[in-house]
XYZ file of N, CA and C in Angstrom:
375
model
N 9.395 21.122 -0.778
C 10.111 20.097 -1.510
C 9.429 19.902 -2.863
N 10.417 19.902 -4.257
C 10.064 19.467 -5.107
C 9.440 18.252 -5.634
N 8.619 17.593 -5.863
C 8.078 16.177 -6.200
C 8.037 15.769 -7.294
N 8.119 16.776 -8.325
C 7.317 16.833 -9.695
C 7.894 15.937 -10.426
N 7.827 14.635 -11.111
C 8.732 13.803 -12.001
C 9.052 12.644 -10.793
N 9.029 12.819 -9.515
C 9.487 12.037 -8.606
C 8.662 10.418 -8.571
N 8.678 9.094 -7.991
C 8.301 8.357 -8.010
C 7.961 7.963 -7.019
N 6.348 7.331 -6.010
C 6.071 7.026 -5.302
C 5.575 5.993 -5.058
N 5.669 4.983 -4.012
C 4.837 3.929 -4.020
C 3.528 4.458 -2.440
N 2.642 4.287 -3.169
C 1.980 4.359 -1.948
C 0.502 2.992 -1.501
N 0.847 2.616 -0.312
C 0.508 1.267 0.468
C -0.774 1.763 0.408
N -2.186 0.598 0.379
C -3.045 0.948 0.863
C -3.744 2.347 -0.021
N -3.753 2.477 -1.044
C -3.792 3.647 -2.121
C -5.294 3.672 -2.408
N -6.128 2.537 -2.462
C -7.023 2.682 -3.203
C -8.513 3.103 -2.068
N -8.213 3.182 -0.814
C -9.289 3.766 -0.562
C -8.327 4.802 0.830
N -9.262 5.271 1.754
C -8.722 6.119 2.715
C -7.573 7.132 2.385
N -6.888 6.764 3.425
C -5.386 7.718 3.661
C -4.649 7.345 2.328
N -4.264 6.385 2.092
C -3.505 5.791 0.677
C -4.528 6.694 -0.332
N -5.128 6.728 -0.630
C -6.434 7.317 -1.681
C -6.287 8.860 -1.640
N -5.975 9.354 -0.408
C -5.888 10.895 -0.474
C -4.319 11.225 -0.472
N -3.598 10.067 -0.082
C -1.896 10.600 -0.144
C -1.856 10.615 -1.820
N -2.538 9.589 -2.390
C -1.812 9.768 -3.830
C -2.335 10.537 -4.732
N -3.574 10.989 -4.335
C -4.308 12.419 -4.805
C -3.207 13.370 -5.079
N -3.137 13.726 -3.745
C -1.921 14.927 -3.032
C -0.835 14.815 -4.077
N 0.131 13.398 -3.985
C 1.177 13.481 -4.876
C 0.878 13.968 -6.358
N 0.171 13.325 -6.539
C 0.027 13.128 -8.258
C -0.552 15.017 -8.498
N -1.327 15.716 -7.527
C -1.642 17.228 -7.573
C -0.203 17.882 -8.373
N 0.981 17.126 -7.438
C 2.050 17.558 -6.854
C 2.746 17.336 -8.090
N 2.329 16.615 -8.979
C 3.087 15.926 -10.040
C 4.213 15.149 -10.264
N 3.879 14.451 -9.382
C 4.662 12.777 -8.861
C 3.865 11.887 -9.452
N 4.645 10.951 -9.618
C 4.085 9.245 -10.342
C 3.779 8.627 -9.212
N 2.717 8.446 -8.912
C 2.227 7.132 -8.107
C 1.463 5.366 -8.448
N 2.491 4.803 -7.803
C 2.221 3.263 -7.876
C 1.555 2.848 -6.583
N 0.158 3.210 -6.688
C -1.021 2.574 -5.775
C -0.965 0.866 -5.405
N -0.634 0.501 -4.043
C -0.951 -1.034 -4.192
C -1.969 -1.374 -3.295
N -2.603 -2.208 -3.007
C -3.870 -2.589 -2.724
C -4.580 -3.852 -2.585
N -4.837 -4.535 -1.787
C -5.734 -5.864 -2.166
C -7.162 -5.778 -2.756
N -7.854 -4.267 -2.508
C -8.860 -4.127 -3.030
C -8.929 -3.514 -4.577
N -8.926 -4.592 -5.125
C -8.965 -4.795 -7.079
C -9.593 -3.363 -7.606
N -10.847 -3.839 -7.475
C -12.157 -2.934 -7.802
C -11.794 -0.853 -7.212
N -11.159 -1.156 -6.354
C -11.084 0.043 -6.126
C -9.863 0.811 -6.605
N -8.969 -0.125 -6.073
C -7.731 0.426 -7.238
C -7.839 0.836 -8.701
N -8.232 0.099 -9.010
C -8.679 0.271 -11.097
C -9.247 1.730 -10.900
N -10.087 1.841 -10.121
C -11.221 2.592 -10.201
C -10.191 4.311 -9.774
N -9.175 4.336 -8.582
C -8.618 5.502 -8.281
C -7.489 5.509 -9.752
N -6.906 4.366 -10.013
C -6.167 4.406 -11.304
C -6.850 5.842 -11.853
N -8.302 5.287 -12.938
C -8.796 5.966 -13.590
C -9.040 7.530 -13.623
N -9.638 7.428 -11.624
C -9.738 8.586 -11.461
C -8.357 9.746 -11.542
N -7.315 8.951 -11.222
C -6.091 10.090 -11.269
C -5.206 9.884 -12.474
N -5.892 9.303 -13.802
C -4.503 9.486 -14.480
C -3.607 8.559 -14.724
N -2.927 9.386 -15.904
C -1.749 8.312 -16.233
C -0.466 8.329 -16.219
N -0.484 9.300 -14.702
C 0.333 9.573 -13.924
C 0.440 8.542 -12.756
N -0.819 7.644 -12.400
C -0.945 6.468 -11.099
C -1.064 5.178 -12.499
N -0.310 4.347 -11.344
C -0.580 3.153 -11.593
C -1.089 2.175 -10.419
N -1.810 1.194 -10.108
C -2.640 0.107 -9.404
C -1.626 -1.153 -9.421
N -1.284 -1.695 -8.565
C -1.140 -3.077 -8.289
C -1.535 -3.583 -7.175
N -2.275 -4.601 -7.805
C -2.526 -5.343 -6.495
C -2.054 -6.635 -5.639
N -1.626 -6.176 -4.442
C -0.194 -6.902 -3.805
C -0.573 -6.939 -2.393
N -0.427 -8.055 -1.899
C -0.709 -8.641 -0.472
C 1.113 -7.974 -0.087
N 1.317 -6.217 0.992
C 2.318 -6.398 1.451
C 2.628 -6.908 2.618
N 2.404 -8.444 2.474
C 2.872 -9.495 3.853
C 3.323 -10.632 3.402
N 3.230 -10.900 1.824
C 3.935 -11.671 0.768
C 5.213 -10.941 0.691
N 6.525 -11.631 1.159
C 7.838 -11.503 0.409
C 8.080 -11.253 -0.697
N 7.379 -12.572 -1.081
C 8.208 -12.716 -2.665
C 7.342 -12.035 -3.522
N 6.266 -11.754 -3.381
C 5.589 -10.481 -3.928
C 5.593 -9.179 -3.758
N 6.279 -8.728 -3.080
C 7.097 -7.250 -2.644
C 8.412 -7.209 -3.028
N 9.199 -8.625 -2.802
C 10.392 -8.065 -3.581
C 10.313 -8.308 -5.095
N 9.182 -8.908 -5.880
C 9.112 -9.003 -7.112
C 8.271 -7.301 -7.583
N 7.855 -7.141 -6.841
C 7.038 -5.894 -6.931
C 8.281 -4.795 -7.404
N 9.037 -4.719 -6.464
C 10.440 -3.526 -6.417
C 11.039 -3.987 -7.430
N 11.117 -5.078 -8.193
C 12.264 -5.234 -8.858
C 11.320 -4.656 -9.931
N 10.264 -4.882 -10.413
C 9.638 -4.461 -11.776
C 9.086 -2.556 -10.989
N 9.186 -2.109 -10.232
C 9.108 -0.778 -10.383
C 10.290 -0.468 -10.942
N 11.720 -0.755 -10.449
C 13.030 -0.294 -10.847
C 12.976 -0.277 -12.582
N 12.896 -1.378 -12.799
C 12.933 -1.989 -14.233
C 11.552 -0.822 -15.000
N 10.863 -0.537 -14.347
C 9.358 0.159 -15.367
C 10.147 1.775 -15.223
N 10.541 2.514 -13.854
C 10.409 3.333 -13.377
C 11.652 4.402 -13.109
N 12.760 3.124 -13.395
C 14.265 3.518 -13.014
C 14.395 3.766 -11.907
N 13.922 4.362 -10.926
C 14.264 5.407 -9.335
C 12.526 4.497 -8.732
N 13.037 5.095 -7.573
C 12.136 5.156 -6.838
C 12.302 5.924 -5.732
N 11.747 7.484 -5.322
C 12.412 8.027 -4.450
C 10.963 8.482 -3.086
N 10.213 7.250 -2.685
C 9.393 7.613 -1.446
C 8.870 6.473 -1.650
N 8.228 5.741 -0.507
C 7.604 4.673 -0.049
C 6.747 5.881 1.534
N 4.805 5.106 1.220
C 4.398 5.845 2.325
C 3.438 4.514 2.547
N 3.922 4.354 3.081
C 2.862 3.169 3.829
C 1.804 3.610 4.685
N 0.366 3.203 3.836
C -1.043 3.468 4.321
C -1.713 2.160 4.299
N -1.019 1.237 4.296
C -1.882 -0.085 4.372
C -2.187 -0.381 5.731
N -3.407 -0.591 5.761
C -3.763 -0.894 7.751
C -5.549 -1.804 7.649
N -5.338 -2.165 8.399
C -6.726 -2.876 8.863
C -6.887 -2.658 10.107
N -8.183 -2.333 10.874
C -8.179 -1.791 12.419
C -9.939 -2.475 12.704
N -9.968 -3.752 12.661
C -11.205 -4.163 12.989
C -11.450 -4.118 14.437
N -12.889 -3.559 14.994
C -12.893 -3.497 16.345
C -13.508 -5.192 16.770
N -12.928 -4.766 18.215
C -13.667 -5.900 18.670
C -13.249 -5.780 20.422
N -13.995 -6.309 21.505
C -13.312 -5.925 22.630
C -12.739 -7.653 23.226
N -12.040 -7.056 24.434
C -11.104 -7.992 24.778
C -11.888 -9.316 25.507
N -13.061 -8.782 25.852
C -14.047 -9.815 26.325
C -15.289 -8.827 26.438
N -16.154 -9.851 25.185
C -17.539 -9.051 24.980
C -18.404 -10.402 25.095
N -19.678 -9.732 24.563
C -21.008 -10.581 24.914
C -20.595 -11.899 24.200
N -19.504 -12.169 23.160
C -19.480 -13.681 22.291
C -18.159 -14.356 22.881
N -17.636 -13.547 24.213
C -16.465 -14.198 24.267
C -15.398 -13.425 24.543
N -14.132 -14.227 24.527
C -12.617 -13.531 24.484
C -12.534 -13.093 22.752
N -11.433 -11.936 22.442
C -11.183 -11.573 21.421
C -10.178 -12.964 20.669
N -10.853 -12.971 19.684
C -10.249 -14.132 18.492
C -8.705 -13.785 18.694
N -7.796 -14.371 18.605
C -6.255 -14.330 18.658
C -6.044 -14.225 17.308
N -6.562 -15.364 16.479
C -6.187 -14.934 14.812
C -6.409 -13.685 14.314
N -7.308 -13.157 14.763
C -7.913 -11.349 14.413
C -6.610 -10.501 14.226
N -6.325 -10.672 15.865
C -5.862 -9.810 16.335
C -4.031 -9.911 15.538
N -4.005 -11.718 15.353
C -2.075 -11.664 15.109
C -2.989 -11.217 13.388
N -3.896 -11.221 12.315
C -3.948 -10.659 11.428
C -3.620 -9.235 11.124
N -4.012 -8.258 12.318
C -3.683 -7.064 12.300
C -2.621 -6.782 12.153
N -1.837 -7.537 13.200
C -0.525 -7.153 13.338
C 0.682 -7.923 12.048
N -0.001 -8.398 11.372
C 0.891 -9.217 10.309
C 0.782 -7.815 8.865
N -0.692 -7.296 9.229
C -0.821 -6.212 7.643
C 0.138 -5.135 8.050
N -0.354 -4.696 9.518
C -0.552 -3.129 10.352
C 1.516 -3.211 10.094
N 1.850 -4.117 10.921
C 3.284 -3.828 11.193
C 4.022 -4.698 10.351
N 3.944 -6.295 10.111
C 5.023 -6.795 9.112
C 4.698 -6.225 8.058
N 3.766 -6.079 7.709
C 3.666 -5.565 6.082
C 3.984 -4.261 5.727
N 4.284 -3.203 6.793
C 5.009 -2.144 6.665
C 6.478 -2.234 7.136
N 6.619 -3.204 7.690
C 8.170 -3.609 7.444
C 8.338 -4.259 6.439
N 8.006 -5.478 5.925
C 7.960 -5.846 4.709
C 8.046 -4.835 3.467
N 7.659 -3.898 3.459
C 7.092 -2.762 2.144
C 9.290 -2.168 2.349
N 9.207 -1.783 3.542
C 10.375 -0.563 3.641
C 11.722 -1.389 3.344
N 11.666 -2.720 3.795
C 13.118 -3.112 3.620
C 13.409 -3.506 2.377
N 12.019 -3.661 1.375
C 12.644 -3.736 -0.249
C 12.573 -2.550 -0.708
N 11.996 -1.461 -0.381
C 11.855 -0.288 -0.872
C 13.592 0.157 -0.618
């Protein structure tokens, strides 16, 4: 598949899997829009890839900051033709260890980045 000129958003961009998917694209010569809660690192893969990536940094578990997000890619970008969601958090912890039962807030946190926020990302994409 051709990519070259194509437009990507990719979740979770600035370190891990997000960090090496938008490597890959941008190799590929695709535009990537890195988003990220981690500031410092985003700027920083920005730099490293070019001015072919762009960085924003966006909580995707905020609504109204994902659908404000899509509306200014359209408006910057015209198209948008891939969304890859790499945003995840996977803190360990067991279900009953030496401090206790596992925190419930932990755990509904995971599941608010891991899964609403990749539903969140796809239904404005």
């Amino acid at each position: 598949m051709n990519i070259n000129g194509k437009v990507f958003v990719v979740t979770g961009g600035a370190s891990g899997l997000g960090a090496a998917t938008a490597t890959y694209l941008i190799g590929q010569g695709a535009k990537v829009i890195m988003v990220d809660m981690n500031h410092a690192l985003g700027e920083e893969m920005q730099r490293h890839l070019g001015e072919k990536s762009k960085f924003v940094q966006l909580d995707v578990t905020d609504e109204v900051a994902v659908e404000a997000f899509f509306k200014s890619v359209a408006e910057e970008f015209g198209q948008l033709n891939g969304l890859i969601n790499c945003a995840g958090i996977g803190p360990s912890a067991k279900v009953l260890g030496k401090e206790g039962i596992h925190d419930l807030a932990l755990f509904q946190k995971v599941l608010n980045i891991n899964v609403t926020g990749t539903f969140n990302m796809l239904r404005f994409a």
